[in-house]
mmCIF file of C-alpha atoms in Angstrom:
data_model
loop_
_atom_site.group_PDB
_atom_site.id
_atom_site.type_symbol
_atom_site.label_atom_id
_atom_site.label_comp_id
_atom_site.label_asym_id
_atom_site.label_seq_id
_atom_site.Cartn_x
_atom_site.Cartn_y
_atom_site.Cartn_z
ATOM 1 C CA UNK A 642 91.502 127.630 -66.176
ATOM 2 C CA UNK A 643 92.351 124.376 -64.381
ATOM 3 C CA UNK A 644 91.995 123.611 -60.705
ATOM 4 C CA UNK A 645 95.760 123.707 -60.108
ATOM 5 C CA UNK A 646 96.259 127.205 -61.430
ATOM 6 C CA UNK A 647 97.943 130.224 -59.908
ATOM 7 C CA UNK A 648 94.728 130.841 -57.966
ATOM 8 C CA UNK A 649 95.224 127.490 -56.254
ATOM 9 C CA UNK A 650 98.599 128.736 -54.988
ATOM 10 C CA UNK A 651 97.066 132.056 -53.952
ATOM 11 C CA UNK A 652 94.392 130.237 -51.951
ATOM 12 C CA UNK A 653 96.983 128.020 -50.247
ATOM 13 C CA UNK A 654 99.028 131.037 -49.153
ATOM 14 C CA UNK A 655 95.975 132.875 -47.822
ATOM 15 C CA UNK A 656 94.871 129.722 -46.012
ATOM 16 C CA UNK A 657 98.159 129.695 -44.085
ATOM 17 C CA UNK A 658 96.353 132.130 -41.815
ATOM 18 C CA UNK A 659 93.936 129.353 -40.907
ATOM 19 C CA UNK A 660 96.904 127.053 -40.255
ATOM 20 C CA UNK A 661 98.007 129.561 -37.619
ATOM 21 C CA UNK A 662 94.605 129.098 -36.004
ATOM 22 C CA UNK A 663 95.217 125.350 -35.839
ATOM 23 C CA UNK A 664 98.660 125.930 -34.351
ATOM 24 C CA UNK A 665 97.241 128.193 -31.689
ATOM 25 C CA UNK A 666 94.558 125.720 -30.703
ATOM 26 C CA UNK A 667 96.853 122.708 -30.603
ATOM 27 C CA UNK A 668 100.251 123.804 -29.389
ATOM 28 C CA UNK A 669 99.513 123.886 -25.659
ATOM 29 C CA UNK A 670 98.370 120.291 -25.630
ATOM 30 C CA UNK A 671 101.574 119.353 -27.459
ATOM 31 C CA UNK A 672 103.880 121.077 -24.937
ATOM 32 C CA UNK A 673 101.732 121.074 -21.784
ATOM 33 C CA UNK A 674 104.220 119.239 -19.567
ATOM 34 C CA UNK A 675 107.153 121.457 -20.524
ATOM 35 C CA UNK A 676 105.252 124.687 -19.841
ATOM 36 C CA UNK A 677 103.862 123.497 -16.496
ATOM 37 C CA UNK A 678 107.294 122.358 -15.330
ATOM 38 C CA UNK A 679 109.044 125.563 -16.440
ATOM 39 C CA UNK A 680 106.512 127.994 -14.992
ATOM 40 C CA UNK A 681 105.461 125.796 -12.033
ATOM 41 C CA UNK A 682 101.785 126.528 -12.602
ATOM 42 C CA UNK A 683 99.002 124.403 -11.122
ATOM 43 C CA UNK A 684 96.241 122.547 -12.941
ATOM 44 C CA UNK A 685 93.755 125.415 -12.619
ATOM 45 C CA UNK A 686 96.218 127.902 -14.085
ATOM 46 C CA UNK A 687 97.069 125.446 -16.842
ATOM 47 C CA UNK A 688 93.373 125.115 -17.688
ATOM 48 C CA UNK A 689 93.016 128.895 -17.941
ATOM 49 C CA UNK A 690 96.101 129.072 -20.157
ATOM 50 C CA UNK A 691 94.666 126.353 -22.360
ATOM 51 C CA UNK A 692 91.230 127.842 -23.003
ATOM 52 C CA UNK A 693 91.857 131.597 -22.900
ATOM 53 C CA UNK A 694 92.687 131.656 -26.609
ATOM 54 C CA UNK A 695 89.246 130.252 -27.479
ATOM 55 C CA UNK A 696 87.524 133.196 -25.812
ATOM 56 C CA UNK A 697 89.764 135.799 -27.433
ATOM 57 C CA UNK A 698 89.394 134.081 -30.819
ATOM 58 C CA UNK A 699 85.687 134.898 -30.618
ATOM 59 C CA UNK A 700 86.567 138.562 -30.130
ATOM 60 C CA UNK A 701 89.064 138.350 -32.992
ATOM 61 C CA UNK A 702 86.362 137.161 -35.350
ATOM 62 C CA UNK A 703 84.369 140.301 -34.605
ATOM 63 C CA UNK A 704 87.404 142.472 -35.386
ATOM 64 C CA UNK A 705 87.951 141.066 -38.887
ATOM 65 C CA UNK A 706 85.805 143.573 -40.794
ATOM 66 C CA UNK A 707 87.101 146.680 -38.958
ATOM 67 C CA UNK A 708 90.689 145.573 -39.671
ATOM 68 C CA UNK A 709 89.886 144.953 -43.347
ATOM 69 C CA UNK A 710 88.409 148.424 -43.691
ATOM 70 C CA UNK A 711 91.476 149.931 -42.052
ATOM 71 C CA UNK A 712 94.300 147.945 -43.683
ATOM 72 C CA UNK A 713 92.744 145.932 -46.515
ATOM 73 C CA UNK A 714 92.963 142.161 -46.998
ATOM 74 C CA UNK A 715 96.691 141.819 -47.559
ATOM 75 C CA UNK A 716 97.570 144.553 -45.100
ATOM 76 C CA UNK A 717 95.358 142.965 -42.446
ATOM 77 C CA UNK A 718 97.033 139.599 -42.911
ATOM 78 C CA UNK A 719 100.500 141.145 -42.603
ATOM 79 C CA UNK A 720 99.539 143.080 -39.465
ATOM 80 C CA UNK A 721 98.188 139.948 -37.778
ATOM 81 C CA UNK A 722 101.224 137.883 -38.844
ATOM 82 C CA UNK A 723 103.623 140.449 -37.371
ATOM 83 C CA UNK A 724 101.707 140.620 -34.082
ATOM 84 C CA UNK A 725 101.513 136.837 -33.889
ATOM 85 C CA UNK A 726 105.250 136.474 -34.598
ATOM 86 C CA UNK A 727 106.102 138.881 -31.778
ATOM 87 C CA UNK A 728 103.728 136.979 -29.484
ATOM 88 C CA UNK A 729 105.461 133.650 -30.284
ATOM 89 C CA UNK A 730 108.870 135.168 -29.485
ATOM 90 C CA UNK A 731 107.684 136.688 -26.194
ATOM 91 C CA UNK A 732 106.004 133.417 -25.248
ATOM 92 C CA UNK A 733 109.259 131.582 -25.936
ATOM 93 C CA UNK A 734 111.251 133.811 -23.555
ATOM 94 C CA UNK A 735 108.657 133.814 -20.755
ATOM 95 C CA UNK A 736 110.096 132.716 -17.404
ATOM 96 C CA UNK A 737 108.495 131.556 -14.154
ATOM 97 C CA UNK A 738 108.987 134.970 -12.522
ATOM 98 C CA UNK A 739 106.733 136.643 -15.115
ATOM 99 C CA UNK A 740 104.628 133.720 -16.325
ATOM 100 C CA UNK A 741 101.657 136.093 -16.609
ATOM 101 C CA UNK A 742 103.249 137.294 -19.876
ATOM 102 C CA UNK A 743 102.685 133.843 -21.309
ATOM 103 C CA UNK A 744 98.981 134.066 -20.493
ATOM 104 C CA UNK A 745 98.802 137.459 -22.203
ATOM 105 C CA UNK A 746 100.546 136.109 -25.321
ATOM 106 C CA UNK A 747 98.183 133.125 -25.352
ATOM 107 C CA UNK A 748 95.249 135.551 -25.341
ATOM 108 C CA UNK A 749 96.813 137.557 -28.187
ATOM 109 C CA UNK A 750 97.338 134.354 -30.167
ATOM 110 C CA UNK A 751 93.639 133.590 -29.873
ATOM 111 C CA UNK A 752 92.732 137.116 -30.953
ATOM 112 C CA UNK A 753 94.984 136.862 -34.023
ATOM 113 C CA UNK A 754 93.737 133.371 -34.855
ATOM 114 C CA UNK A 755 90.136 134.553 -34.866
ATOM 115 C CA UNK A 756 91.001 137.409 -37.213
ATOM 116 C CA UNK A 757 93.098 135.204 -39.487
ATOM 117 C CA UNK A 758 90.403 132.572 -39.909
ATOM 118 C CA UNK A 759 87.864 135.210 -40.901
ATOM 119 C CA UNK A 760 90.308 136.965 -43.215
ATOM 120 C CA UNK A 761 91.341 133.750 -44.933
ATOM 121 C CA UNK A 762 87.763 132.664 -45.604
ATOM 122 C CA UNK A 763 86.799 136.111 -46.925
ATOM 123 C CA UNK A 764 89.856 136.630 -49.121
ATOM 124 C CA UNK A 765 89.817 133.159 -50.697
ATOM 125 C CA UNK A 766 86.162 133.365 -51.696
ATOM 126 C CA UNK A 767 86.726 136.791 -53.244
ATOM 127 C CA UNK A 768 89.720 135.880 -55.448
ATOM 128 C CA UNK A 769 88.721 132.321 -56.394
ATOM 129 C CA UNK A 770 87.436 131.482 -59.894
ATOM 130 C CA UNK A 771 83.643 130.953 -59.614
ATOM 131 C CA UNK A 772 83.858 127.312 -60.718
ATOM 132 C CA UNK A 773 86.281 126.441 -57.890
ATOM 133 C CA UNK A 774 85.003 128.758 -55.189
ATOM 134 C CA UNK A 775 83.491 125.937 -53.139
ATOM 135 C CA UNK A 776 86.616 123.768 -53.321
ATOM 136 C CA UNK A 777 89.023 126.608 -52.558
ATOM 137 C CA UNK A 778 86.691 127.769 -49.804
ATOM 138 C CA UNK A 779 87.393 124.521 -47.941
ATOM 139 C CA UNK A 780 91.128 125.301 -47.734
ATOM 140 C CA UNK A 781 90.925 127.302 -44.468
ATOM 141 C CA UNK A 782 89.466 124.336 -42.598
ATOM 142 C CA UNK A 783 91.986 121.998 -44.235
ATOM 143 C CA UNK A 784 94.898 124.247 -43.259
ATOM 144 C CA UNK A 785 93.445 124.618 -39.766
ATOM 145 C CA UNK A 786 93.819 120.853 -39.340
ATOM 146 C CA UNK A 787 97.296 120.880 -40.885
ATOM 147 C CA UNK A 788 98.343 123.641 -38.474
ATOM 148 C CA UNK A 789 97.196 121.545 -35.525
ATOM 149 C CA UNK A 790 99.053 118.514 -36.884
ATOM 150 C CA UNK A 791 102.185 120.654 -37.308
ATOM 151 C CA UNK A 792 101.946 121.586 -33.637
ATOM 152 C CA UNK A 793 101.708 117.986 -32.470
ATOM 153 C CA UNK A 794 104.563 116.974 -34.763
ATOM 154 C CA UNK A 795 106.824 119.670 -33.307
ATOM 155 C CA UNK A 796 105.734 118.679 -29.806
ATOM 156 C CA UNK A 797 107.074 115.166 -30.363
ATOM 157 C CA UNK A 798 110.620 116.295 -31.090
ATOM 158 C CA UNK A 799 111.165 119.808 -29.716
ATOM 159 C CA UNK A 800 111.678 121.480 -26.379
ATOM 160 C CA UNK A 801 108.724 123.777 -25.760
ATOM 161 C CA UNK A 802 110.817 126.927 -26.224
ATOM 162 C CA UNK A 803 112.258 125.739 -29.545
ATOM 163 C CA UNK A 804 108.703 124.802 -30.477
ATOM 164 C CA UNK A 805 107.659 128.460 -30.079
ATOM 165 C CA UNK A 806 110.399 129.731 -32.356
ATOM 166 C CA UNK A 807 109.715 127.131 -35.065
ATOM 167 C CA UNK A 808 106.060 128.123 -34.970
ATOM 168 C CA UNK A 809 107.054 131.444 -36.526
ATOM 169 C CA UNK A 810 107.861 129.790 -39.882
ATOM 170 C CA UNK A 811 104.300 129.845 -41.331
ATOM 171 C CA UNK A 812 103.878 133.525 -40.426
ATOM 172 C CA UNK A 813 107.142 134.507 -42.103
ATOM 173 C CA UNK A 814 106.274 132.518 -45.232
ATOM 174 C CA UNK A 815 102.879 134.152 -45.473
ATOM 175 C CA UNK A 816 104.271 137.674 -44.983
ATOM 176 C CA UNK A 817 106.661 137.111 -47.900
ATOM 177 C CA UNK A 818 104.300 135.363 -50.318
ATOM 178 C CA UNK A 819 101.114 137.359 -49.651
ATOM 179 C CA UNK A 820 102.410 140.291 -51.726
ATOM 180 C CA UNK A 821 102.202 138.101 -54.847
ATOM 181 C CA UNK A 822 98.481 137.479 -54.254
ATOM 182 C CA UNK A 823 96.219 139.864 -56.207
ATOM 183 C CA UNK A 824 93.825 142.252 -54.563
ATOM 184 C CA UNK A 825 90.275 141.095 -53.984
ATOM 185 C CA UNK A 826 87.982 141.289 -57.025
ATOM 186 C CA UNK A 827 85.166 142.836 -54.965
ATOM 187 C CA UNK A 828 87.114 145.979 -54.133
ATOM 188 C CA UNK A 829 85.939 148.836 -56.306
ATOM 189 C CA UNK A 830 87.450 152.304 -56.009
ATOM 190 C CA UNK A 831 88.576 151.591 -52.460
ATOM 191 C CA UNK A 832 85.097 150.538 -51.337
ATOM 192 C CA UNK A 833 83.890 146.993 -50.780
ATOM 193 C CA UNK A 834 81.144 146.060 -53.193
ATOM 194 C CA UNK A 835 79.721 143.809 -50.492
ATOM 195 C CA UNK A 836 79.043 146.852 -48.318
ATOM 196 C CA UNK A 837 76.535 148.274 -50.815
ATOM 197 C CA UNK A 838 73.833 145.773 -49.900
ATOM 198 C CA UNK A 839 72.668 145.009 -46.361
ATOM 199 C CA UNK A 840 72.428 141.405 -45.192
ATOM 200 C CA UNK A 841 69.402 142.320 -43.080
ATOM 201 C CA UNK A 842 66.924 141.407 -45.790
ATOM 202 C CA UNK A 843 64.326 138.658 -46.025
ATOM 203 C CA UNK A 844 66.116 136.878 -48.878
ATOM 204 C CA UNK A 845 69.190 136.347 -46.695
ATOM 205 C CA UNK A 846 67.401 134.973 -43.630
ATOM 206 C CA UNK A 847 67.381 131.321 -44.733
ATOM 207 C CA UNK A 848 71.069 130.981 -45.771
ATOM 208 C CA UNK A 849 72.220 132.879 -42.671
ATOM 209 C CA UNK A 850 70.192 130.605 -40.379
ATOM 210 C CA UNK A 851 71.568 127.531 -42.162
ATOM 211 C CA UNK A 852 75.122 128.822 -41.686
ATOM 212 C CA UNK A 853 74.593 129.573 -37.993
ATOM 213 C CA UNK A 854 73.097 126.131 -37.315
ATOM 214 C CA UNK A 855 75.949 124.369 -39.124
ATOM 215 C CA UNK A 856 78.611 126.271 -37.171
ATOM 216 C CA UNK A 857 76.808 125.707 -33.846
ATOM 217 C CA UNK A 858 76.582 121.970 -34.489
ATOM 218 C CA UNK A 859 80.260 121.837 -35.370
ATOM 219 C CA UNK A 860 81.449 123.833 -32.369
ATOM 220 C CA UNK A 861 79.138 122.238 -29.809
ATOM 221 C CA UNK A 862 80.422 118.816 -30.836
ATOM 222 C CA UNK A 863 83.263 119.656 -28.434
ATOM 223 C CA UNK A 864 86.042 119.092 -30.953
ATOM 224 C CA UNK A 865 88.067 122.086 -29.751
ATOM 225 C CA UNK A 866 87.764 120.952 -26.129
ATOM 226 C CA UNK A 867 89.245 117.603 -27.168
ATOM 227 C CA UNK A 868 91.894 119.252 -29.333
ATOM 228 C CA UNK A 869 93.322 121.541 -26.628
ATOM 229 C CA UNK A 870 93.307 118.793 -23.973
ATOM 230 C CA UNK A 871 94.630 115.771 -25.858
ATOM 231 C CA UNK A 872 97.626 115.321 -23.565
ATOM 232 C CA UNK A 873 95.424 115.286 -20.461
ATOM 233 C CA UNK A 874 92.991 112.868 -22.099
ATOM 234 C CA UNK A 875 95.773 110.453 -23.025
ATOM 235 C CA UNK A 876 97.331 110.672 -19.540
ATOM 236 C CA UNK A 877 93.977 109.936 -17.885
ATOM 237 C CA UNK A 878 93.504 107.022 -20.275
ATOM 238 C CA UNK A 879 96.929 105.651 -19.207
ATOM 239 C CA UNK A 880 98.290 105.940 -22.744
ATOM 240 C CA UNK A 881 101.941 107.000 -22.977
#
């Protein structure tokens, strides 16, 4: 089985969920001026709107396993895509008189993004051929960056409301294509094989600590703080 097999396409579709995470992180910076002018919010309110999704994304990550147990991998992805699509639409119709709705939708976007990133990483590893598991496992981070780039590209050419509606495209594509992706190989008789062995064992201490340190180093580099505030950074640097 070659690298560019049907499993490559499956992994790309699943990783669209991670692209939604990149969209969520990046879109405010791309349309900051339009939102502030339309809602007439001040800098403090704009800052809250910018970062609220990062806090709710943390909560979303914790909700990944409960959602998987309730709806499965594919079902969980569809549920999150539907919720995120509705949130984009409501964000697009938010007016100054009820701008608080936009803040709520921003929080929901973060929640969904956190779930999607966890789901994508889990699902891809489980369906990937063993020889390509590492390569396919990098797709969520790749699509995360592509999602952010998609946001900035739309921000260059679109009004912020049109931007919201065009952001629905990846969700709709994933909802349609995800039904062609096979079920996870670790699901046996409706029960996750991974649930049969606890991670709280001595043999897992070292790899878990390595993983935690790597993620902490990545996140505390401040990359997300830069990503969600690029417009402000460029304005303060007097770059048009």
